[in-house]
Amino acid sequence: MDTHHLPAYILAEKIRNKEISSLELTEIFIARIEKYDDDINSVVVRTFEDAIDSAKSIDNSSMDDSIGPLHGVPMTIKESYNIRGLSTSWGIPDYKGNIAKEDGLAVKRFKNAGAHFLGKTNVPLNLADFQSYNDIYGTTGNPWDIKKTPGGSSGGSAAALAAGFTSLEAGSDIGGSIRNPAHYCGVFGHKPSHAIIPSSGHELIPNVPEPDLSVCGPLARSAKDLEIALDIMAGPIERESKGWQLNLPESRRSVLKDFKVAIWSNDEIAPVSKEIAERCEEVGKNLESAGVNVSYVAKPDHDFLKSEINYQLLLQSVMQSGMSEEEFRKIEEIANTLEPNDFSPEAILARGTVLSHRNWIRQNYAREQTKISWENFFNEWDILICPQLATTAIEHDHRKISERAIMVDNQEQRYFQQIFWPGLAVNAHLPSTVFPTGLSEDGMPIGLQAIGGAYEDKTTIKFAELYEREFKAFVVPNLD
């Protein structure tokens, strides 16, 4: 594999062993971005001079036992993270001049681990789409086919990784925004257990409290890099560290054949393409051939339609919290006229938008029952494998979201109907690792989710690492 596509941990080893300097590596990534990214448009904020200066400084420093695991490694990060002196806009034109006064927490932690930054990667408007485009930075294409989207909202992150523009990335996820792009672009992405990685510094204005549902987490070209980045990013903010420390358990299993894996390949709530469902089954057969205990029927014992409605109500409560007072009142009027038994997507959107604190508490109680159901399931099973989205990467579609649809085996489906799949882990605050499984018939990547029990992040990541080691499913696009 070419240097620009090697995992970050191998690049760090090469720097430690003096096989390559940080400056040489930084210049390799810069040259590749300059050669190919005009078409893809993933690294939309570039800090090349600062990166070169940092690399030179690192090369001139002494290497001892105290150096970090990413010593000398250049990386990029999602535009929504703060880097001192750079704009953090979330793709919102009104925030184009929102210059960060200091590095965000994740950026500080990556720098303390030895990394330095080449720039920031593209996002959709307000981080609220399965595609990555906005009026500030334009549209990001998928390195496998630039006519198609790399996903969202961490689409620039996944595209940069797949294209070999960066060694490592970090994104955020409330509706699959780490995992959707990982699936579309053929890389690894990890949505951590809720609240183990602080969102401090992933914000438009300072000192925003931790949101419900939303998490920050890593994307990478290897599962091992996911674990390294997770260890760097996770842990309490300084104020909270006075009272608690994070102590994630190591993986339940160390060899693939010892895992107990359930396969959930499709569901009428959000049907996936025949090829996606078959890939789930194929992964199950691969695992069986490796001696893994696999079930194709085991699932948690709760009503998934009710759970999906519960997720949508809580999700809209978060996503629409920044809505103007005028818009809110209009939605409130709509919600007040709904029939009690109306659970249409439009009704759920309206109700979630104006969810009162009283009703939020009731929905949170319902979610707790779902969490208990998942806990009971993971007392017996290590991993649940399921689709991430209904299809491979879709073509760019910049119509109003309400006007969009996707085609699933020639059947039209609501654009956001497929959020059911990423929402499984989000609403129950579970870890989920998307791992590559190879290409589709039309040459696009297919990634699947490995969901695990609460705080079993290292189990889902270890599974992804062992699957890749056994079946060599990770491939890179040819940009020439």
CSV table of C-alpha atoms in Angstrom, one decimal:
chain,number,residue,atom,x,y,z
A,1,MET,CA,0.0,0.0,0.0
A,2,ASP,CA,1.3,3.5,-0.9
A,3,THR,CA,2.5,5.6,2.0
A,4,HIS,CA,-0.5,8.0,1.8
A,5,HIS,CA,-2.9,5.1,2.4
A,6,LEU,CA,-1.1,3.4,5.3
A,7,PRO,CA,-2.8,3.5,8.7
A,8,ALA,CA,-1.8,6.2,11.1
A,9,TYR,CA,-0.2,3.8,13.6
A,10,ILE,CA,2.1,2.4,10.9
A,11,LEU,CA,3.1,5.9,9.8
A,12,ALA,CA,3.9,6.8,13.5
A,13,GLU,CA,6.1,3.6,13.7
A,14,LYS,CA,7.9,4.7,10.5
A,15,ILE,CA,8.6,8.1,12.0
A,16,ARG,CA,9.8,6.6,15.3
A,17,ASN,CA,12.1,4.2,13.4
A,18,LYS,CA,13.4,7.1,11.2
A,19,GLU,CA,12.2,5.4,8.0
A,20,ILE,CA,10.5,8.7,7.1
A,21,SER,CA,10.4,12.2,8.7
A,22,SER,CA,7.3,14.1,9.7
A,23,LEU,CA,8.2,16.7,7.2
A,24,GLU,CA,8.5,14.2,4.3
A,25,LEU,CA,5.1,12.6,5.3
A,26,THR,CA,3.4,16.0,5.6
A,27,GLU,CA,4.7,17.0,2.2
A,28,ILE,CA,3.4,13.7,0.7
A,29,PHE,CA,-0.1,14.4,2.0
A,30,ILE,CA,0.0,18.1,0.9
A,31,ALA,CA,1.1,17.1,-2.6
A,32,ARG,CA,-1.6,14.5,-2.9
A,33,ILE,CA,-4.3,17.0,-1.8
A,34,GLU,CA,-3.0,19.6,-4.3
A,35,LYS,CA,-3.1,17.0,-7.1
A,36,TYR,CA,-6.5,15.4,-6.5
A,37,ASP,CA,-8.6,17.4,-4.1
A,38,ASP,CA,-9.8,20.1,-6.6
A,39,ASP,CA,-12.2,17.5,-8.0
A,40,ILE,CA,-13.2,15.9,-4.7
A,41,ASN,CA,-13.2,19.1,-2.5
A,42,SER,CA,-12.8,17.4,0.9
A,43,VAL,CA,-10.0,19.4,2.6
A,44,VAL,CA,-11.8,22.8,2.3
A,45,VAL,CA,-9.7,24.6,5.0
A,46,ARG,CA,-6.0,24.2,4.4
A,47,THR,CA,-3.2,25.0,6.9
A,48,PHE,CA,-0.3,23.7,4.9
A,49,GLU,CA,2.3,26.3,6.0
A,50,ASP,CA,1.5,25.7,9.7
A,51,ALA,CA,1.6,21.9,9.1
A,52,ILE,CA,5.1,22.2,7.5
A,53,ASP,CA,6.3,24.3,10.4
A,54,SER,CA,4.9,21.8,12.9
A,55,ALA,CA,6.5,18.9,11.1
A,56,LYS,CA,9.9,20.6,11.1
A,57,SER,CA,9.6,21.3,14.8
A,58,ILE,CA,8.7,17.7,15.5
A,59,ASP,CA,11.7,16.4,13.4
A,60,ASN,CA,14.0,18.7,15.4
A,61,SER,CA,12.7,17.5,18.7
A,62,SER,CA,14.1,14.5,20.6
A,63,MET,CA,12.2,11.2,20.6
A,64,ASP,CA,12.0,9.5,24.0
A,65,ASP,CA,9.5,7.4,25.9
A,66,SER,CA,7.3,10.4,26.5
A,67,ILE,CA,6.3,11.0,22.8
A,68,GLY,CA,2.7,10.4,21.9
A,69,PRO,CA,1.3,7.6,19.8
A,70,LEU,CA,0.8,9.9,16.9
A,71,HIS,CA,4.2,11.6,17.1
A,72,GLY,CA,4.8,13.5,13.8
A,73,VAL,CA,1.6,12.3,12.1
A,74,PRO,CA,-0.3,14.8,10.0
A,75,MET,CA,-4.1,14.6,10.0
A,76,THR,CA,-7.2,16.6,9.2
A,77,ILE,CA,-10.4,17.1,11.2
A,78,LYS,CA,-14.1,17.9,10.5
A,79,GLU,CA,-14.8,21.6,10.0
A,80,SER,CA,-17.1,21.6,13.0
A,81,TYR,CA,-14.2,21.3,15.4
A,82,ASN,CA,-12.4,24.4,16.6
A,83,ILE,CA,-8.8,25.1,15.6
A,84,ARG,CA,-7.4,28.3,16.9
A,85,GLY,CA,-7.4,31.1,14.3
A,86,LEU,CA,-9.7,29.2,11.8
A,87,SER,CA,-13.3,29.6,11.0
A,88,THR,CA,-15.8,27.1,12.5
A,89,SER,CA,-19.0,27.5,10.5
A,90,TRP,CA,-20.8,24.1,10.4
A,91,GLY,CA,-21.5,25.2,6.8
A,92,ILE,CA,-23.7,28.0,7.9
A,93,PRO,CA,-22.9,31.2,5.9
A,94,ASP,CA,-23.8,33.5,8.9
A,95,TYR,CA,-20.9,31.8,10.8
A,96,LYS,CA,-18.3,32.1,8.1
A,97,GLY,CA,-16.4,34.7,10.2
A,98,ASN,CA,-16.7,32.7,13.4
A,99,ILE,CA,-13.0,32.4,14.2
A,100,ALA,CA,-12.0,30.1,17.0
A,101,LYS,CA,-10.0,31.7,19.8
A,102,GLU,CA,-8.5,28.5,21.0
A,103,ASP,CA,-8.2,24.8,20.0
A,104,GLY,CA,-11.1,22.6,20.9
A,105,LEU,CA,-10.5,19.8,23.4
A,106,ALA,CA,-10.2,17.0,20.7
A,107,VAL,CA,-7.7,19.1,18.8
A,108,LYS,CA,-5.7,19.7,21.9
A,109,ARG,CA,-5.7,16.0,22.8
A,110,PHE,CA,-4.6,15.0,19.3
A,111,LYS,CA,-1.8,17.6,19.4
A,112,ASN,CA,-0.7,16.3,22.8
A,113,ALA,CA,-0.6,12.8,21.2
A,114,GLY,CA,1.9,14.2,18.7
A,115,ALA,CA,-0.3,14.9,15.7
A,116,HIS,CA,-0.5,18.1,13.7
A,117,PHE,CA,-3.1,19.4,11.3
A,118,LEU,CA,-3.2,19.9,7.6
A,119,GLY,CA,-6.7,21.5,7.7
A,120,LYS,CA,-10.4,20.9,8.1
A,121,THR,CA,-12.8,18.9,6.0
A,122,ASN,CA,-16.2,19.6,4.6
A,123,VAL,CA,-19.7,19.3,6.1
A,124,PRO,CA,-23.3,19.9,5.2
A,125,LEU,CA,-25.3,22.9,6.3
A,126,ASN,CA,-25.7,22.7,10.1
A,127,LEU,CA,-24.3,19.1,10.0
A,128,ALA,CA,-27.8,17.9,9.1
A,129,ASP,CA,-27.7,15.8,5.9
A,130,PHE,CA,-26.5,12.5,4.4
A,131,GLN,CA,-24.6,14.6,1.9
A,132,SER,CA,-21.8,17.2,2.4
A,133,TYR,CA,-22.3,20.5,0.6
A,134,ASN,CA,-22.8,24.1,1.7
A,135,ASP,CA,-22.7,27.6,0.3
A,136,ILE,CA,-19.3,28.4,1.9
A,137,TYR,CA,-17.2,25.5,0.7
A,138,GLY,CA,-19.3,23.9,-2.1
A,139,THR,CA,-19.9,20.2,-2.7
A,140,THR,CA,-17.7,17.2,-1.7
A,141,GLY,CA,-17.6,14.2,-4.0
A,142,ASN,CA,-17.0,10.6,-3.2
A,143,PRO,CA,-13.5,9.4,-4.2
A,144,TRP,CA,-14.9,6.3,-5.7
A,145,ASP,CA,-17.2,8.3,-7.9
A,146,ILE,CA,-17.3,12.0,-7.6
A,147,LYS,CA,-20.9,12.1,-9.1
A,148,LYS,CA,-21.9,10.5,-5.8
A,149,THR,CA,-21.9,11.9,-2.3
A,150,PRO,CA,-19.4,10.8,0.3
A,151,GLY,CA,-22.1,11.0,2.9
A,152,GLY,CA,-22.7,13.3,5.8
A,153,SER,CA,-22.2,15.0,8.0
A,154,SER,CA,-18.6,13.8,8.3
A,155,GLY,CA,-18.5,13.4,4.5
A,156,GLY,CA,-15.3,15.4,4.0
A,157,SER,CA,-13.6,13.4,6.7
A,158,ALA,CA,-14.4,10.0,5.1
A,159,ALA,CA,-13.6,11.3,1.6
A,160,ALA,CA,-10.2,12.6,2.7
A,161,LEU,CA,-9.3,9.3,4.3
A,162,ALA,CA,-10.4,7.2,1.3
A,163,ALA,CA,-8.5,9.5,-1.1
A,164,GLY,CA,-5.3,9.3,0.9
A,165,PHE,CA,-5.3,13.0,1.9
A,166,THR,CA,-4.9,12.4,5.6
A,167,SER,CA,-3.8,9.7,8.1
A,168,LEU,CA,-6.7,10.1,10.6
A,169,GLU,CA,-9.9,12.0,11.1
A,170,ALA,CA,-12.6,12.9,13.7
A,171,GLY,CA,-16.2,13.5,13.1
A,172,SER,CA,-19.5,13.6,15.0
A,173,ASP,CA,-22.7,11.5,14.9
A,174,ILE,CA,-26.3,11.9,15.9
A,175,GLY,CA,-27.9,10.2,12.9
A,176,GLY,CA,-25.0,8.2,11.5
A,177,SER,CA,-22.8,11.2,10.6
A,178,ILE,CA,-19.6,9.2,11.3
A,179,ARG,CA,-20.8,5.9,10.1
A,180,ASN,CA,-22.8,6.9,7.0
A,181,PRO,CA,-19.7,8.4,5.3
A,182,ALA,CA,-17.5,5.5,6.5
A,183,HIS,CA,-20.0,3.1,4.7
A,184,TYR,CA,-20.2,5.3,1.6
A,185,CYS,CA,-16.4,5.8,1.3
A,186,GLY,CA,-15.2,2.3,2.4
A,187,VAL,CA,-13.3,3.3,5.6
A,188,PHE,CA,-13.7,2.6,9.3
A,189,GLY,CA,-15.8,4.8,11.6
A,190,HIS,CA,-16.7,4.5,15.3
A,191,LYS,CA,-19.7,6.1,17.1
A,192,PRO,CA,-18.8,5.8,20.7
A,193,SER,CA,-21.0,5.1,23.7
A,194,HIS,CA,-22.7,8.3,24.6
A,195,ALA,CA,-20.8,11.0,26.5
A,196,ILE,CA,-17.4,9.2,26.8
A,197,ILE,CA,-15.9,11.7,24.4
A,198,PRO,CA,-16.6,15.3,25.4
A,199,SER,CA,-18.1,17.6,22.7
A,200,SER,CA,-16.2,20.6,24.1
A,201,GLY,CA,-14.6,22.4,21.2
A,202,HIS,CA,-17.0,20.8,18.7
A,203,GLU,CA,-19.3,23.8,18.8
A,204,LEU,CA,-20.3,27.1,17.2
A,205,ILE,CA,-20.3,29.1,20.5
A,206,PRO,CA,-18.3,28.3,23.6
A,207,ASN,CA,-19.4,26.3,26.6
A,208,VAL,CA,-22.3,24.5,25.1
A,209,PRO,CA,-23.4,21.6,27.4
A,210,GLU,CA,-23.2,18.0,26.3
A,211,PRO,CA,-26.2,17.4,23.9
A,212,ASP,CA,-28.5,14.4,24.0
A,213,LEU,CA,-27.8,11.7,21.4
A,214,SER,CA,-24.9,13.4,19.6
A,215,VAL,CA,-21.3,12.2,20.0
A,216,CYS,CA,-17.9,12.9,18.7
A,217,GLY,CA,-15.7,10.0,17.4
A,218,PRO,CA,-12.9,8.9,15.0
A,219,LEU,CA,-12.7,7.8,11.4
A,220,ALA,CA,-9.7,5.9,10.1
A,221,ARG,CA,-8.3,3.5,7.6
A,222,SER,CA,-7.9,0.8,10.2
A,223,ALA,CA,-9.7,-0.4,13.2
A,224,LYS,CA,-6.5,-0.2,15.2
A,225,ASP,CA,-6.4,3.5,14.5
A,226,LEU,CA,-9.9,3.8,15.7
A,227,GLU,CA,-8.9,2.5,19.1
A,228,ILE,CA,-5.8,4.7,19.3
A,229,ALA,CA,-8.0,7.8,18.5
A,230,LEU,CA,-10.7,6.7,20.9
A,231,ASP,CA,-8.1,6.5,23.7
A,232,ILE,CA,-6.9,10.0,22.8
A,233,MET,CA,-10.3,11.6,22.5
A,234,ALA,CA,-12.1,9.9,25.4
A,235,GLY,CA,-12.3,11.0,29.0
A,236,PRO,CA,-13.9,13.8,31.0
A,237,ILE,CA,-13.3,17.5,30.6
A,238,GLU,CA,-11.0,19.0,33.2
A,239,ARG,CA,-13.8,20.2,35.4
A,240,GLU,CA,-15.4,16.8,35.6
A,241,SER,CA,-12.1,14.9,36.0
A,242,LYS,CA,-12.0,15.9,39.6
A,243,GLY,CA,-14.8,13.5,40.3
A,244,TRP,CA,-14.6,10.7,37.7
A,245,GLN,CA,-12.3,8.9,35.3
A,246,LEU,CA,-13.2,6.8,32.3
A,247,ASN,CA,-12.3,3.1,32.5
A,248,LEU,CA,-13.5,1.4,29.3
A,249,PRO,CA,-13.2,-2.4,29.5
A,250,GLU,CA,-11.0,-4.2,27.0
A,251,SER,CA,-12.6,-6.2,24.3
A,252,ARG,CA,-14.6,-9.2,25.5
A,253,ARG,CA,-12.8,-11.4,22.9
A,254,SER,CA,-9.3,-11.5,21.5
A,255,VAL,CA,-9.8,-14.0,18.7
A,256,LEU,CA,-12.5,-13.9,16.0
A,257,LYS,CA,-13.8,-17.5,16.6
A,258,ASP,CA,-14.7,-16.7,20.2
A,259,PHE,CA,-17.3,-14.0,19.2
A,260,LYS,CA,-21.0,-14.6,19.4
A,261,VAL,CA,-22.6,-12.6,16.5
A,262,ALA,CA,-26.2,-11.9,15.5
A,263,ILE,CA,-26.9,-10.9,12.0
A,264,TRP,CA,-29.9,-8.6,11.2
A,265,SER,CA,-29.9,-8.1,7.5
A,266,ASN,CA,-33.2,-6.3,6.7
A,267,ASP,CA,-36.4,-4.9,8.2
A,268,GLU,CA,-39.7,-3.7,6.8
A,269,ILE,CA,-39.4,-0.5,8.9
A,270,ALA,CA,-36.6,0.6,6.6
A,271,PRO,CA,-36.0,-2.0,3.8
A,272,VAL,CA,-32.5,-2.1,2.4
A,273,SER,CA,-31.3,-3.1,-1.1
A,274,LYS,CA,-31.0,-6.8,-1.9
A,275,GLU,CA,-27.3,-6.4,-2.2
A,276,ILE,CA,-26.9,-4.8,1.2
A,277,ALA,CA,-29.0,-7.5,2.9
A,278,GLU,CA,-27.0,-10.2,1.1
A,279,ARG,CA,-23.8,-8.6,2.2
A,280,CYS,CA,-24.9,-9.0,5.8
A,281,GLU,CA,-25.7,-12.6,5.2
A,282,GLU,CA,-22.4,-13.1,3.4
A,283,VAL,CA,-20.5,-11.6,6.4
A,284,GLY,CA,-22.4,-14.1,8.6
A,285,LYS,CA,-21.2,-17.0,6.4
A,286,ASN,CA,-17.7,-15.7,6.4
A,287,LEU,CA,-17.8,-15.6,10.2
A,288,GLU,CA,-19.2,-19.1,10.4
A,289,SER,CA,-16.3,-20.3,8.2
A,290,ALA,CA,-14.0,-18.9,10.8
A,291,GLY,CA,-15.7,-20.8,13.6
A,292,VAL,CA,-17.8,-17.9,14.9
A,293,ASN,CA,-21.2,-18.7,16.6
A,294,VAL,CA,-23.6,-16.8,14.4
A,295,SER,CA,-27.4,-16.4,14.6
A,296,TYR,CA,-29.6,-14.9,11.9
A,297,VAL,CA,-32.7,-14.5,14.1
A,298,ALA,CA,-31.5,-13.2,17.4
A,299,LYS,CA,-32.6,-9.6,18.2
A,300,PRO,CA,-33.4,-7.6,21.3
A,301,ASP,CA,-36.8,-8.1,22.7
A,302,HIS,CA,-38.6,-4.8,22.2
A,303,ASP,CA,-40.9,-3.1,19.7
A,304,PHE,CA,-38.6,-1.5,17.1
A,305,LEU,CA,-41.3,0.7,15.6
A,306,LYS,CA,-42.0,2.2,18.9
A,307,SER,CA,-38.3,2.6,19.5
A,308,GLU,CA,-37.9,4.3,16.2
A,309,ILE,CA,-40.7,6.8,17.0
A,310,ASN,CA,-39.1,7.4,20.4
A,311,TYR,CA,-35.7,8.1,18.7
A,312,GLN,CA,-37.3,10.5,16.1
A,313,LEU,CA,-39.0,12.5,18.8
A,314,LEU,CA,-35.8,12.9,20.8
A,315,LEU,CA,-33.7,13.5,17.7
A,316,GLN,CA,-36.0,16.3,16.4
A,317,SER,CA,-36.0,17.9,19.9
A,318,VAL,CA,-32.2,18.2,19.6
A,319,MET,CA,-31.9,19.0,15.9
A,320,GLN,CA,-34.5,21.8,15.9
A,321,SER,CA,-33.5,23.4,19.2
A,322,GLY,CA,-31.8,26.3,17.3
A,323,MET,CA,-35.0,27.1,15.3
A,324,SER,CA,-36.1,30.7,15.4
A,325,GLU,CA,-39.0,31.6,17.6
A,326,GLU,CA,-41.2,32.4,14.6
A,327,GLU,CA,-40.5,29.0,13.0
A,328,PHE,CA,-41.1,27.3,16.3
A,329,ARG,CA,-44.5,28.9,16.8
A,330,LYS,CA,-45.6,27.8,13.3
A,331,ILE,CA,-44.6,24.2,14.0
A,332,GLU,CA,-46.3,24.4,17.4
A,333,GLU,CA,-49.5,25.4,15.7
A,334,ILE,CA,-49.2,22.3,13.5
A,335,ALA,CA,-48.4,20.0,16.4
A,336,ASN,CA,-51.5,21.3,18.3
A,337,THR,CA,-53.8,20.2,15.5
A,338,LEU,CA,-52.5,16.7,15.1
A,339,GLU,CA,-54.7,13.7,15.8
A,340,PRO,CA,-53.4,11.6,18.8
A,341,ASN,CA,-52.9,8.6,16.7
A,342,ASP,CA,-51.1,10.4,13.9
A,343,PHE,CA,-47.6,8.9,13.7
A,344,SER,CA,-46.8,10.0,10.2
A,345,PRO,CA,-43.2,11.2,9.6
A,346,GLU,CA,-44.5,14.8,9.4
A,347,ALA,CA,-46.4,14.4,12.7
A,348,ILE,CA,-43.4,13.0,14.5
A,349,LEU,CA,-41.2,15.8,13.1
A,350,ALA,CA,-43.7,18.4,14.4
A,351,ARG,CA,-44.1,16.8,17.8
A,352,GLY,CA,-40.4,16.3,18.3
A,353,THR,CA,-39.6,19.9,17.4
A,354,VAL,CA,-41.9,21.2,20.1
A,355,LEU,CA,-41.4,18.5,22.7
A,356,SER,CA,-42.0,19.9,26.2
A,357,HIS,CA,-39.7,19.0,29.1
A,358,ARG,CA,-42.6,17.0,30.5
A,359,ASN,CA,-42.9,14.9,27.4
A,360,TRP,CA,-39.1,14.7,26.9
A,361,ILE,CA,-38.9,13.0,30.4
A,362,ARG,CA,-41.7,10.6,29.3
A,363,GLN,CA,-39.8,9.8,26.1
A,364,ASN,CA,-36.6,9.4,28.1
A,365,TYR,CA,-38.3,6.8,30.3
A,366,ALA,CA,-39.4,4.9,27.2
A,367,ARG,CA,-35.8,5.0,25.9
A,368,GLU,CA,-34.6,3.6,29.2
A,369,GLN,CA,-36.7,0.5,28.6
A,370,THR,CA,-35.1,0.1,25.2
A,371,LYS,CA,-31.6,0.4,26.8
A,372,ILE,CA,-32.5,-2.4,29.2
A,373,SER,CA,-33.7,-4.6,26.4
A,374,TRP,CA,-30.4,-4.0,24.5
A,375,GLU,CA,-28.4,-4.8,27.7
A,376,ASN,CA,-30.2,-8.1,28.1
A,377,PHE,CA,-29.4,-8.9,24.5
A,378,PHE,CA,-25.7,-8.2,24.9
A,379,ASN,CA,-25.6,-10.3,28.0
A,380,GLU,CA,-25.9,-13.2,25.5
A,381,TRP,CA,-24.4,-11.8,22.3
A,382,ASP,CA,-21.2,-9.9,21.7
A,383,ILE,CA,-22.0,-8.1,18.4
A,384,LEU,CA,-25.0,-7.3,16.3
A,385,ILE,CA,-24.2,-6.8,12.6
A,386,CYS,CA,-26.7,-4.9,10.5
A,387,PRO,CA,-26.9,-2.4,7.6
A,388,GLN,CA,-25.7,1.2,8.0
A,389,LEU,CA,-27.9,2.6,5.2
A,390,ALA,CA,-30.3,1.2,2.6
A,391,THR,CA,-28.0,1.5,-0.4
A,392,THR,CA,-24.4,2.3,-1.5
A,393,ALA,CA,-23.6,6.0,-2.0
A,394,ILE,CA,-26.3,8.0,-3.7
A,395,GLU,CA,-25.8,10.6,-6.4
A,396,HIS,CA,-25.8,14.3,-5.3
A,397,ASP,CA,-29.3,15.6,-4.7
A,398,HIS,CA,-29.5,19.3,-3.6
A,399,ARG,CA,-33.2,19.7,-3.7
A,400,LYS,CA,-35.0,20.6,-0.5
A,401,ILE,CA,-34.8,17.6,1.9
A,402,SER,CA,-38.6,17.3,1.9
A,403,GLU,CA,-38.5,16.8,-1.9
A,404,ARG,CA,-35.9,14.0,-1.9
A,405,ALA,CA,-36.3,10.3,-2.1
A,406,ILE,CA,-34.0,7.4,-2.6
A,407,MET,CA,-34.5,4.3,-4.8
A,408,VAL,CA,-34.1,1.0,-3.1
A,409,ASP,CA,-34.2,-1.8,-5.7
A,410,ASN,CA,-36.4,0.4,-7.9
A,411,GLN,CA,-38.7,1.2,-5.0
A,412,GLU,CA,-39.0,4.8,-3.9
A,413,GLN,CA,-38.3,5.4,-0.2
A,414,ARG,CA,-38.3,8.5,2.0
A,415,TYR,CA,-34.9,10.1,2.1
A,416,PHE,CA,-34.6,9.8,5.9
A,417,GLN,CA,-36.5,6.5,6.3
A,418,GLN,CA,-33.1,4.7,6.4
A,419,ILE,CA,-32.0,6.7,9.5
A,420,PHE,CA,-33.7,3.8,11.4
A,421,TRP,CA,-30.4,1.8,11.0
A,422,PRO,CA,-27.9,4.3,12.4
A,423,GLY,CA,-30.5,5.3,15.0
A,424,LEU,CA,-30.5,1.9,16.6
A,425,ALA,CA,-27.2,2.6,18.4
A,426,VAL,CA,-27.8,6.3,18.8
A,427,ASN,CA,-31.0,6.2,20.7
A,428,ALA,CA,-29.8,3.5,23.1
A,429,HIS,CA,-26.4,5.3,23.6
A,430,LEU,CA,-24.5,2.2,22.3
A,431,PRO,CA,-21.2,1.9,20.5
A,432,SER,CA,-21.2,1.1,16.8
A,433,THR,CA,-18.3,0.5,14.5
A,434,VAL,CA,-18.7,0.6,10.7
A,435,PHE,CA,-16.2,-1.7,9.0
A,436,PRO,CA,-15.6,-2.2,5.2
A,437,THR,CA,-16.9,-5.4,3.6
A,438,GLY,CA,-15.7,-4.9,0.1
A,439,LEU,CA,-17.3,-3.4,-3.0
A,440,SER,CA,-20.7,-3.7,-4.5
A,441,GLU,CA,-21.5,-4.9,-8.0
A,442,ASP,CA,-21.2,-1.3,-9.3
A,443,GLY,CA,-17.8,-0.8,-7.6
A,444,MET,CA,-18.9,1.2,-4.6
A,445,PRO,CA,-18.0,0.4,-1.0
A,446,ILE,CA,-20.3,-1.4,1.4
A,447,GLY,CA,-19.8,-0.9,5.1
A,448,LEU,CA,-21.8,-2.6,7.9
A,449,GLN,CA,-22.4,-1.8,11.5
A,450,ALA,CA,-21.0,-3.8,14.4
A,451,ILE,CA,-23.1,-2.7,17.4
A,452,GLY,CA,-22.1,-3.7,20.9
A,453,GLY,CA,-23.2,-3.3,24.5
A,454,ALA,CA,-23.0,0.0,26.4
A,455,TYR,CA,-19.3,1.0,27.0
A,456,GLU,CA,-18.1,-2.1,25.0
A,457,ASP,CA,-16.5,0.2,22.5
A,458,LYS,CA,-13.3,-1.8,22.4
A,459,THR,CA,-15.3,-5.0,21.6
A,460,THR,CA,-16.9,-3.5,18.5
A,461,ILE,CA,-13.5,-2.1,17.4
A,462,LYS,CA,-11.7,-5.3,18.0
A,463,PHE,CA,-14.3,-7.2,16.1
A,464,ALA,CA,-13.8,-4.9,13.1
A,465,GLU,CA,-10.0,-5.3,13.4
A,466,LEU,CA,-10.2,-9.1,13.5
A,467,TYR,CA,-12.7,-9.3,10.6
A,468,GLU,CA,-10.4,-7.1,8.4
A,469,ARG,CA,-7.4,-9.2,9.4
A,470,GLU,CA,-9.2,-12.4,8.4
A,471,PHE,CA,-11.0,-11.3,5.3
A,472,LYS,CA,-9.0,-8.3,3.9
A,473,ALA,CA,-12.1,-6.3,3.0
A,474,PHE,CA,-10.5,-2.8,3.0
A,475,VAL,CA,-9.7,-1.4,-0.4
A,476,VAL,CA,-8.7,2.0,-1.7
A,477,PRO,CA,-10.0,3.9,-4.7
A,478,ASN,CA,-7.8,4.6,-7.7
A,479,LEU,CA,-7.9,8.4,-8.4
A,480,ASP,CA,-5.9,8.3,-11.6
